[in-house]
Tab-separated table of C-alpha atoms in Angstrom:
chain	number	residue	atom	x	y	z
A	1461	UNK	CA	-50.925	-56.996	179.430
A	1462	UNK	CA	-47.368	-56.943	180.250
A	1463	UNK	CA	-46.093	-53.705	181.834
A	1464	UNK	CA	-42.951	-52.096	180.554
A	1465	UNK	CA	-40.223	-52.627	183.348
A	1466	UNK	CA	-38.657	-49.543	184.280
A	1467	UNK	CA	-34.873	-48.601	183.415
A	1468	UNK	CA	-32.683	-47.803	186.045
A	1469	UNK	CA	-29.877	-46.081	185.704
A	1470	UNK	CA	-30.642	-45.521	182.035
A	1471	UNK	CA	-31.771	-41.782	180.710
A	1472	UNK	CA	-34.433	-42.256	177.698
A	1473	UNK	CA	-33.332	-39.653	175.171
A	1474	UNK	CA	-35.655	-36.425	174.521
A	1475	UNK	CA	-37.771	-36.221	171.285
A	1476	UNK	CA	-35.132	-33.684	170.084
A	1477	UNK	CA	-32.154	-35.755	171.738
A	1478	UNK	CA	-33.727	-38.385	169.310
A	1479	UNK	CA	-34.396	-36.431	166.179
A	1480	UNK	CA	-30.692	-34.857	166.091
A	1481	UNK	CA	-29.193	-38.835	166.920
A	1482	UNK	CA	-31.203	-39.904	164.131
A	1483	UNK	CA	-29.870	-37.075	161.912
A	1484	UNK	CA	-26.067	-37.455	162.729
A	1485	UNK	CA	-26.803	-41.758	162.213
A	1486	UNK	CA	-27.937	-40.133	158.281
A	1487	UNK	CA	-24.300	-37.858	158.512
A	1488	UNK	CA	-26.540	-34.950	158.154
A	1489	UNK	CA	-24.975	-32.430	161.082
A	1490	UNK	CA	-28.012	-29.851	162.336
A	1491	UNK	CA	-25.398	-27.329	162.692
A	1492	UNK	CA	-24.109	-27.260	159.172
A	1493	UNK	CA	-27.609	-24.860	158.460
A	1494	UNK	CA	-25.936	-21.963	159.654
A	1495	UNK	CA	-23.190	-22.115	157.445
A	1496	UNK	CA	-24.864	-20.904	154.254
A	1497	UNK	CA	-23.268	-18.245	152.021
A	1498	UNK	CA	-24.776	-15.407	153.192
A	1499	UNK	CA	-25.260	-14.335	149.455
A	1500	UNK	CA	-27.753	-16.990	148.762
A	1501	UNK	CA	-29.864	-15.751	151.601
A	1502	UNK	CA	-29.798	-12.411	150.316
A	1503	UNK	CA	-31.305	-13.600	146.941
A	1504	UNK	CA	-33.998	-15.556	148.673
A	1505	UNK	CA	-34.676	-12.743	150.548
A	1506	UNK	CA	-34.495	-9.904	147.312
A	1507	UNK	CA	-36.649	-13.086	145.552
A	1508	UNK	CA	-39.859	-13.211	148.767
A	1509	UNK	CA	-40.117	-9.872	147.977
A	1510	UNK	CA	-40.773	-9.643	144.211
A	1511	UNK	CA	-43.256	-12.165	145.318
A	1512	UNK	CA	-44.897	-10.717	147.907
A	1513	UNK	CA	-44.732	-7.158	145.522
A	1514	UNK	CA	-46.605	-9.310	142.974
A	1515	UNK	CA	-49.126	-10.963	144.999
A	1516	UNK	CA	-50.007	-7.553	146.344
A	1517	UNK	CA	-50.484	-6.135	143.324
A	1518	UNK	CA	-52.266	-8.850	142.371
A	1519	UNK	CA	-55.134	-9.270	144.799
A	1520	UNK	CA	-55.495	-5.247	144.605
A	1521	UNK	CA	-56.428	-5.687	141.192
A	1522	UNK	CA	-58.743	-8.264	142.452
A	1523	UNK	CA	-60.214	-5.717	144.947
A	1524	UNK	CA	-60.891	-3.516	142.533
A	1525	UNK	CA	-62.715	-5.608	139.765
A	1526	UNK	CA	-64.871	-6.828	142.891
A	1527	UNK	CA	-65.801	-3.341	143.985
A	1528	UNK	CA	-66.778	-2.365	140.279
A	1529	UNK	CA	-68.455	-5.506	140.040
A	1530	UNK	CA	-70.504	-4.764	143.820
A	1531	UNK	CA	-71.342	-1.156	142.449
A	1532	UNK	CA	-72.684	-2.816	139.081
A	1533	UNK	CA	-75.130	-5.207	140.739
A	1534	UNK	CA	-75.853	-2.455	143.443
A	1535	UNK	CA	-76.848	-0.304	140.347
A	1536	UNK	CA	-79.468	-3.440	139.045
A	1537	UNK	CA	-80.622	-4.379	142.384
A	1538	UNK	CA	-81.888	-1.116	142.866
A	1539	UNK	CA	-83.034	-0.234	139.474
A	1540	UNK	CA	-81.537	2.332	139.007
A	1541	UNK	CA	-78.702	1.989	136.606
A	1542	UNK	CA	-76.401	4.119	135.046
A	1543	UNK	CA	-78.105	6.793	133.872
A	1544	UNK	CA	-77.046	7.213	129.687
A	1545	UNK	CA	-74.921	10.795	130.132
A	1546	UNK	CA	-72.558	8.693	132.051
A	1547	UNK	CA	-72.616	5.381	130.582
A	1548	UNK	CA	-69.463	4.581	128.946
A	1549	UNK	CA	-68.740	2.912	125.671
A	1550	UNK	CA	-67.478	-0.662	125.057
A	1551	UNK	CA	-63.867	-1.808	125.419
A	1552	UNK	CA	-62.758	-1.014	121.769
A	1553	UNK	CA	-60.015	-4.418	122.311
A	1554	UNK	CA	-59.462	-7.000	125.072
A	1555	UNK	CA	-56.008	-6.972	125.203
A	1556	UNK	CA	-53.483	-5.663	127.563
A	1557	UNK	CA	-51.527	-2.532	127.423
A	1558	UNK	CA	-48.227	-0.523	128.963
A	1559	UNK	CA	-49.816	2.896	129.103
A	1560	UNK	CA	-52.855	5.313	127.726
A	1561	UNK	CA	-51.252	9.003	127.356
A	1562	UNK	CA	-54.262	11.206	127.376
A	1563	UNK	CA	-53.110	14.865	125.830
A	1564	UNK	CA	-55.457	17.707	127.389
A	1565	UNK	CA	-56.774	20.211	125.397
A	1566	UNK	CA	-58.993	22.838	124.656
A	1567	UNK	CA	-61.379	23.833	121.912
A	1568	UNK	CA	-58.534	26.817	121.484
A	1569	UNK	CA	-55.694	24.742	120.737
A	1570	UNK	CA	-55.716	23.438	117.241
A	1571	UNK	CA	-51.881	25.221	116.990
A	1572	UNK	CA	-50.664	23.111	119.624
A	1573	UNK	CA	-52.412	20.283	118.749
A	1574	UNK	CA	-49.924	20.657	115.303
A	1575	UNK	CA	-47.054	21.003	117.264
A	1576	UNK	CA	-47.203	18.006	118.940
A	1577	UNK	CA	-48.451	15.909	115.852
A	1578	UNK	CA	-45.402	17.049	113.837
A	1579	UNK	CA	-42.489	16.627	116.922
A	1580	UNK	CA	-43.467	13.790	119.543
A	1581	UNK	CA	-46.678	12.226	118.522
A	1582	UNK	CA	-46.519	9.753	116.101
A	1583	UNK	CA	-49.354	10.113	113.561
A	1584	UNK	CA	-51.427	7.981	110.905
A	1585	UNK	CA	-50.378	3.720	110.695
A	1586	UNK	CA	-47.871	4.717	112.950
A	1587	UNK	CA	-50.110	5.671	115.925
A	1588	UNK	CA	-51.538	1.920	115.032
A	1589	UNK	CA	-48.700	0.730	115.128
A	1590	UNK	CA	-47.413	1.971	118.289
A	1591	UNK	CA	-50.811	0.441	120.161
A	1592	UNK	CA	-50.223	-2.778	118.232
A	1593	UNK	CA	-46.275	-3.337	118.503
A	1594	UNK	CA	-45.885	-1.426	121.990
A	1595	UNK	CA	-49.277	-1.313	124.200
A	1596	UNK	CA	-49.086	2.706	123.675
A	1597	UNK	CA	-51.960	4.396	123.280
A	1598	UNK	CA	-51.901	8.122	122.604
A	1599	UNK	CA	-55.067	10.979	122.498
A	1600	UNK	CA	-55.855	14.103	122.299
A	1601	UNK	CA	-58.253	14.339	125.569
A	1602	UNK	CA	-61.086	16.974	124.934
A	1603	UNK	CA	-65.291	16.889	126.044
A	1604	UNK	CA	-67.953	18.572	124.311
A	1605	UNK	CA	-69.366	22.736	124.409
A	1606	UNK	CA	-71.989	24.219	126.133
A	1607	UNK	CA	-73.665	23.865	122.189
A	1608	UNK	CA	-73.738	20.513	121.885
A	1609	UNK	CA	-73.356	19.928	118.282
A	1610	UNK	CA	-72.543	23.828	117.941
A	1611	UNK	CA	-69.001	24.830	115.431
A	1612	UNK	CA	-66.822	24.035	118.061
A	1613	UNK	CA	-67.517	20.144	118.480
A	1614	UNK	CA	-68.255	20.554	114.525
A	1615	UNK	CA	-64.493	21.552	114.130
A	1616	UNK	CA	-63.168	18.874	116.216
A	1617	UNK	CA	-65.609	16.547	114.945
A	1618	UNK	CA	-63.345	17.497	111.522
A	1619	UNK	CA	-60.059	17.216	113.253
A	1620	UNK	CA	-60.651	13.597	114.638
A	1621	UNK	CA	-61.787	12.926	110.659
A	1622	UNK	CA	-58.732	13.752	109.231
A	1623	UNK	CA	-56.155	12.239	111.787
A	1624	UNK	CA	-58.167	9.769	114.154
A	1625	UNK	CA	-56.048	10.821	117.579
A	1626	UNK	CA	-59.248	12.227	119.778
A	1627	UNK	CA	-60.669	10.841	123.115
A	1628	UNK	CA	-64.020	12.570	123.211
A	1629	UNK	CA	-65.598	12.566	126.919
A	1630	UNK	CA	-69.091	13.213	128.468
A	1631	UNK	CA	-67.889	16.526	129.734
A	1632	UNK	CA	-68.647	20.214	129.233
A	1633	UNK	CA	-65.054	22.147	128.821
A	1634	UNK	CA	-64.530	25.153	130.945
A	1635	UNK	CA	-61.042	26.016	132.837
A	1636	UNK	CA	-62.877	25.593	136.274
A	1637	UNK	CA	-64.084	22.119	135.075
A	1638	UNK	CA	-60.718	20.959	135.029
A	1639	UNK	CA	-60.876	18.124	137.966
A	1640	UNK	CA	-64.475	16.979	136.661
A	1641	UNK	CA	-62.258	16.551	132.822
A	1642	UNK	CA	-59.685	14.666	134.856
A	1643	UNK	CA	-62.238	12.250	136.759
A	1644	UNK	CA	-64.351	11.970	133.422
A	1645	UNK	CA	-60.708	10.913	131.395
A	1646	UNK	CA	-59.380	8.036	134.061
A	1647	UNK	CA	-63.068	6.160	133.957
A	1648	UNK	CA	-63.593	6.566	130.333
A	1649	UNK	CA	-59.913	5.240	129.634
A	1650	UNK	CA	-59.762	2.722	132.171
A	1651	UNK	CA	-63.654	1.759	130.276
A	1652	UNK	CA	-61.695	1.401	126.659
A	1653	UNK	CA	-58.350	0.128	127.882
A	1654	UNK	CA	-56.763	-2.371	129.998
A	1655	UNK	CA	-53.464	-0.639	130.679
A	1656	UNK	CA	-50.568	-0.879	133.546
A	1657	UNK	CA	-50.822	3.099	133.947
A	1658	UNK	CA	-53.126	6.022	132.426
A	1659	UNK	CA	-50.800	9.684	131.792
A	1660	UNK	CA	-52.234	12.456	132.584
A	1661	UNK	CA	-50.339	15.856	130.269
A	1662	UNK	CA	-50.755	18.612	128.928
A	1663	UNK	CA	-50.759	19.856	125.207
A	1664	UNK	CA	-47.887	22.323	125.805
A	1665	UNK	CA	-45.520	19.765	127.526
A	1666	UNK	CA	-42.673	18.148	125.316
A	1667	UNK	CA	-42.664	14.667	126.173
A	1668	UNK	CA	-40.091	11.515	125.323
A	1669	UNK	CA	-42.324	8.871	124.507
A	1670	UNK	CA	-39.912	6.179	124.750
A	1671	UNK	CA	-38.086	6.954	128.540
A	1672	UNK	CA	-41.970	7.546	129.728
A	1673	UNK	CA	-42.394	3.775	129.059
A	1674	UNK	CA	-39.084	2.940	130.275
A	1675	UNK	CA	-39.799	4.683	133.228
A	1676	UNK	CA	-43.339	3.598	134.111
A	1677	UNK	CA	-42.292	-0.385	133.324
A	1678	UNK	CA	-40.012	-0.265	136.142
A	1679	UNK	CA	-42.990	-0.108	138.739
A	1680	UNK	CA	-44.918	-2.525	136.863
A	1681	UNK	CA	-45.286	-5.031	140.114
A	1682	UNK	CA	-45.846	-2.624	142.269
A	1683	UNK	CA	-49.706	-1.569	143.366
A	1684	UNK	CA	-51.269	2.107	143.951
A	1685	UNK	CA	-48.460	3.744	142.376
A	1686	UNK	CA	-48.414	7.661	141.611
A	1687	UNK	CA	-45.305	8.653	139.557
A	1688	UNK	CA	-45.196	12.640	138.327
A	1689	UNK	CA	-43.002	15.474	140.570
A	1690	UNK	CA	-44.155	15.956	143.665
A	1691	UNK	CA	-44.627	19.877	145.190
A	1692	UNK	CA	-46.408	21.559	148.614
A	1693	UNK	CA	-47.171	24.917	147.012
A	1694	UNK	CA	-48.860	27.654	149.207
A	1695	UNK	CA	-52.636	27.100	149.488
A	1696	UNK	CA	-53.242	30.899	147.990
A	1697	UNK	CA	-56.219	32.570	150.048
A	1698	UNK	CA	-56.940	36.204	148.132
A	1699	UNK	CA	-59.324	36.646	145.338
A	1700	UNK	CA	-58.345	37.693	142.358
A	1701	UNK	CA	-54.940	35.710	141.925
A	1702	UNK	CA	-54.063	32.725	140.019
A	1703	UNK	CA	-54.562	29.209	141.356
A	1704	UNK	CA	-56.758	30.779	143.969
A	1705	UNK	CA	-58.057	28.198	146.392
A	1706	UNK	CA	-61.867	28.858	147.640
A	1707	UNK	CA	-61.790	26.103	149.892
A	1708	UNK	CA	-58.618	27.253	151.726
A	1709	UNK	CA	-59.762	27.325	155.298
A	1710	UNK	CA	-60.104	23.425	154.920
A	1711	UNK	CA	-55.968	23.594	155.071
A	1712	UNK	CA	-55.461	25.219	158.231
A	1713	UNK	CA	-54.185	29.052	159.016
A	1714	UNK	CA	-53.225	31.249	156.159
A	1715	UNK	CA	-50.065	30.610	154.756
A	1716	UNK	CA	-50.319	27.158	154.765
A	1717	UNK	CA	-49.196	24.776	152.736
A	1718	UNK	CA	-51.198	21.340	150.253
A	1719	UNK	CA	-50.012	18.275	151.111
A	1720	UNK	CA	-47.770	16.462	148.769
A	1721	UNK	CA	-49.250	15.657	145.335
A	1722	UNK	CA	-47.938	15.665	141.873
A	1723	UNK	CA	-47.834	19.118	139.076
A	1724	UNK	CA	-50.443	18.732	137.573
A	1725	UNK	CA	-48.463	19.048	133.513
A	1726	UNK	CA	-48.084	15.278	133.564
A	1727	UNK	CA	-48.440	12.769	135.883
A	1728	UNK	CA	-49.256	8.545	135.767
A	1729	UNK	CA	-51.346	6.380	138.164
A	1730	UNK	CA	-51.499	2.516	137.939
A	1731	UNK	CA	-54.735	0.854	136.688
A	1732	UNK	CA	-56.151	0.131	140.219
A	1733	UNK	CA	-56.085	3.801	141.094
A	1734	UNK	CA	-57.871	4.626	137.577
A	1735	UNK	CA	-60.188	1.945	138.814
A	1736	UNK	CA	-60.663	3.246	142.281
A	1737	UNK	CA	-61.442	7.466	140.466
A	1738	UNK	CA	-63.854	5.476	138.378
A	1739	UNK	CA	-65.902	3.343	141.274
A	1740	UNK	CA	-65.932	6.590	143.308
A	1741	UNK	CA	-66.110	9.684	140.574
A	1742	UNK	CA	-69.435	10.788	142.548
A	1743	UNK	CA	-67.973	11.440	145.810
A	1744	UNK	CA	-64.939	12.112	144.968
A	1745	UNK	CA	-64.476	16.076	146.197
A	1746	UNK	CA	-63.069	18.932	143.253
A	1747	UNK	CA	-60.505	21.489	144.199
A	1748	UNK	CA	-60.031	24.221	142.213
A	1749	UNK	CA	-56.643	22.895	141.113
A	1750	UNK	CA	-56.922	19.875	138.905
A	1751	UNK	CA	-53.844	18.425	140.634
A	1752	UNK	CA	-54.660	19.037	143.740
A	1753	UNK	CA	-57.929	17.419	143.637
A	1754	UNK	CA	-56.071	14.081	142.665
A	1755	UNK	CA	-53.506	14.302	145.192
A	1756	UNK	CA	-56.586	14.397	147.919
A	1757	UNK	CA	-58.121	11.364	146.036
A	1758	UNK	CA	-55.269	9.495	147.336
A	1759	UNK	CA	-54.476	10.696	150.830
A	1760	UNK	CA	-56.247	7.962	152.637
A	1761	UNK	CA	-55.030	5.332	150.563
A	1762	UNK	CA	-52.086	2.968	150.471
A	1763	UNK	CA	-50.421	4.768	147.906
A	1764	UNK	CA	-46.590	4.925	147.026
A	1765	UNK	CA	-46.168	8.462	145.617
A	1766	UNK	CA	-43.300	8.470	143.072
A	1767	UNK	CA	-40.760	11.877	142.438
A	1768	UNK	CA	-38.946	11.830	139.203
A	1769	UNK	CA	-37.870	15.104	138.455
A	1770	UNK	CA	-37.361	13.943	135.333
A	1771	UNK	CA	-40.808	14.412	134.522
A	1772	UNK	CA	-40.410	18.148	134.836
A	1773	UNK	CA	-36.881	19.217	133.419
A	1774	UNK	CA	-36.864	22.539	132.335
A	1775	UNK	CA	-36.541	23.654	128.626
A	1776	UNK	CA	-32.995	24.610	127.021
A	1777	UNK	CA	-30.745	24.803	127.786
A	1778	UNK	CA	-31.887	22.837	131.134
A	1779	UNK	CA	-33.139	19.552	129.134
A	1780	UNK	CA	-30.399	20.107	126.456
A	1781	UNK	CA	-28.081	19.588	128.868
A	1782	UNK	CA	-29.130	16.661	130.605
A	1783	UNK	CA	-29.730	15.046	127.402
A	1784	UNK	CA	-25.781	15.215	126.717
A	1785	UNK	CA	-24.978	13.849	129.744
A	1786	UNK	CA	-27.247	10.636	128.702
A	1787	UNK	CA	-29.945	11.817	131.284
A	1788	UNK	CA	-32.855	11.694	129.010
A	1789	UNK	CA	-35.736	13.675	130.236
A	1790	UNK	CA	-38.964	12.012	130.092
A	1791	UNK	CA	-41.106	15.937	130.104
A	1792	UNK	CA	-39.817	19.306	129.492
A	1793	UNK	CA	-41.504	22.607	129.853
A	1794	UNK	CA	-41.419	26.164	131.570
A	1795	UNK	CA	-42.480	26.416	134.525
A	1796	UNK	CA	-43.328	30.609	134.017
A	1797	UNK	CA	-45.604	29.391	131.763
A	1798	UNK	CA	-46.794	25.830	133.367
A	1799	UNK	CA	-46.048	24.499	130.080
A	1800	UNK	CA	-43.800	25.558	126.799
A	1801	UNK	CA	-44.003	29.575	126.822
A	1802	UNK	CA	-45.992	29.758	123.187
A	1803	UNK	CA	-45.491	26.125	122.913
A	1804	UNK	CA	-47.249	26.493	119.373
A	1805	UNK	CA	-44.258	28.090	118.064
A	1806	UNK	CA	-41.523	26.444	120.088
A	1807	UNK	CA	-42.516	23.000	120.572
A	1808	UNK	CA	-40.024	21.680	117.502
A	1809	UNK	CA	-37.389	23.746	119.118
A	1810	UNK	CA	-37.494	21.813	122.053
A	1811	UNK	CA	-38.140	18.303	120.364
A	1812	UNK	CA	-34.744	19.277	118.037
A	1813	UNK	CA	-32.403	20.151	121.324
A	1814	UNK	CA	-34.130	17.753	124.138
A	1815	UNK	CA	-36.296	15.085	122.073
A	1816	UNK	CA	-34.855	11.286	122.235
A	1817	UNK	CA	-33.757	9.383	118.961
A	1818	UNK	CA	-36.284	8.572	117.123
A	1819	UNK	CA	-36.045	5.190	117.303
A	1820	UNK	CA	-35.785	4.548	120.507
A	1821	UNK	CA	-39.340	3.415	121.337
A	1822	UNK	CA	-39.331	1.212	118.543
A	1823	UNK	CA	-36.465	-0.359	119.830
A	1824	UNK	CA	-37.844	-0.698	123.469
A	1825	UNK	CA	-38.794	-3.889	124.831
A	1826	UNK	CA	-41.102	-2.385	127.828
């Protein structure tokens, strides 16, 4: 073996001496990386992050179909499956869509049921046609009496008949039953439908059909999202008034305030937080409030809560207004009344002064 004589006198380059020689020898100058427009990086940089956006969203929808698939084979391992008062019915179409609007109502409310068939709901082929062409579904939300099978499911029974727009739930109605109806809507719609985002509103709420989906599709890649308009009322201690809290010690002194959540006369979630009421309705704790209780079901999570106040405007002249200056609201109602004062009566009132044109979720591309 010969040895390699040693060079005197002669320094042996460095590896990186040797990699930046070999570069200049190819007329490719290491220092020429800094000099790129700055604009470029800024798209990279606005592009990572769509990416990352979507790949979060992506494997939390993952996270979720594994955790209802976990419970499900929990349930069989154990034998004891889903008892049939809770079992819920077969997705009705495998196919995706932008939104379910669940309406709320009561046995009660047949007038305002009208009012929003003939101003802002779209009725016969043309509630079809706006699941079919749009990925919209729209229903009036309602469970069953005390009487099962007594004249008040009878009368609904002959409602649904003659226009086909009910979502019937495994639920006894009652005012105090309000956060069980809400937890017993998201898991029986997220059952039936494979939407981006389930809306939550009430029958006496005037609401723009086509800026709700224009709105909502703008969050489409992002995860745990929880769009409506965010309040902290006071957490009300005395008996006796409205919205009266029985579990108000849990929030500190007297005169406190609830953490952040959304008014309860409509709100949207995304489909993993449908997913995530539905895995966990049992232990899931009920407030009094109906939107309070959902606003706790998401305090511990990674959750991006959403304020458009242009899910609450006001009714005219306040939406009338705003709809002049091209600021379309997406709800309108009184807040007096925590809906439309005798929405019944002025519901086309409102959809004349505040509604959008009425093609303009046809012509939507959401």
């Amino acid at each position: 073996m010969w040895a390699e004589p040693e060079t005197k006198g002669i320094s042996k380059p460095t590896g990186i001496e040797a990699e930046k020689l070999r570069l200049l020898a190819d007329g490719c100058d290491t220092t020429s990386d800094v000099r790129r427009d700055s604009r470029d990086v800024i798209g990279e940089v606005s592009k990572t992050r769509d990416v990352i956006q979507t790949l979060d969203k992506t494997i939390s929808n993952l996270e979720m179909e594994l955790a209802a698939a976990r419970a499900m084979q929990d349930s069989i391992v154990s034998g004891t499956p889903i008892s049939n008062d809770l079992r819920l019915p077969e997705p009705v179409k495998k196919r995706k869509y932008l939104m379910v609007i669940g309406i709320n109502t009561a046995f009660s409310s047949r007038r305002r049921r009208d009012s929003v068939r003939a101003t802002w709901m779209p009725q016969g082929d043309k509630l079809k046609k706006l699941e079919e062409e749009k990925g919209i579904v729209m229903r009036f939300v309602i469970g069953h009496s005390a009487t099962l099978g007594g004249i008040l499911d009878r009368a609904i029974e002959a409602e649904e008949k003659k226009h086909g727009d009910f979502l019937r739930l495994e639920h006894i109605e009652g005012y105090l039953e309000l956060s069980a109806k809400t937890k017993a809507y998201f898991t029986t719609a997220v059952a039936l439908w494979d939407a981006d985002f389930y809306v939550k509103v009430d029958d006496d709420v005037h609401v723009n059909i086509g800026t709700l989906g224009a709105t909502l599709s703008r969050y489409r890649s992002k995860p745990r999202v929880y769009v409506g308009c965010m309040k902290s009322g006071p957490v009300l201690a005395h008996k006796g008034v409205r919205y009266h809290e029985p579990e108000h010690w849990k929030f500190g002194e007297e005169g406190n305030k609830y953490f952040r959540h959304a008014t309860g006369q409509l709100y949207a979630i995304s489909k993993d937080l449908a997913t995530y009421i539905s895995i966990n309705q049992h232990v899931l704790h009920k407030y009094a409030n109906e939107d309070v209780s959902l606003g706790s079901w998401f305090i511990g999570l990674d959750v991006e809560h959403i304020d458009d106040r242009r899910l609450c405007c006001g009714t005219p002249p306040d939406c009338e207004w705003k709809a002049q200056a091209g600021n379309i609201c997406v709800a309108s109602f009184d807040w007096s009344c925590s809906g439309i004062c005798k929405s019944a009566d002025r519901m086309k009132e409102v959809h004349k002064r505040c509604g959008e044109d009425k093609t303009t979720v046809w012509n939507a591309s959401f």
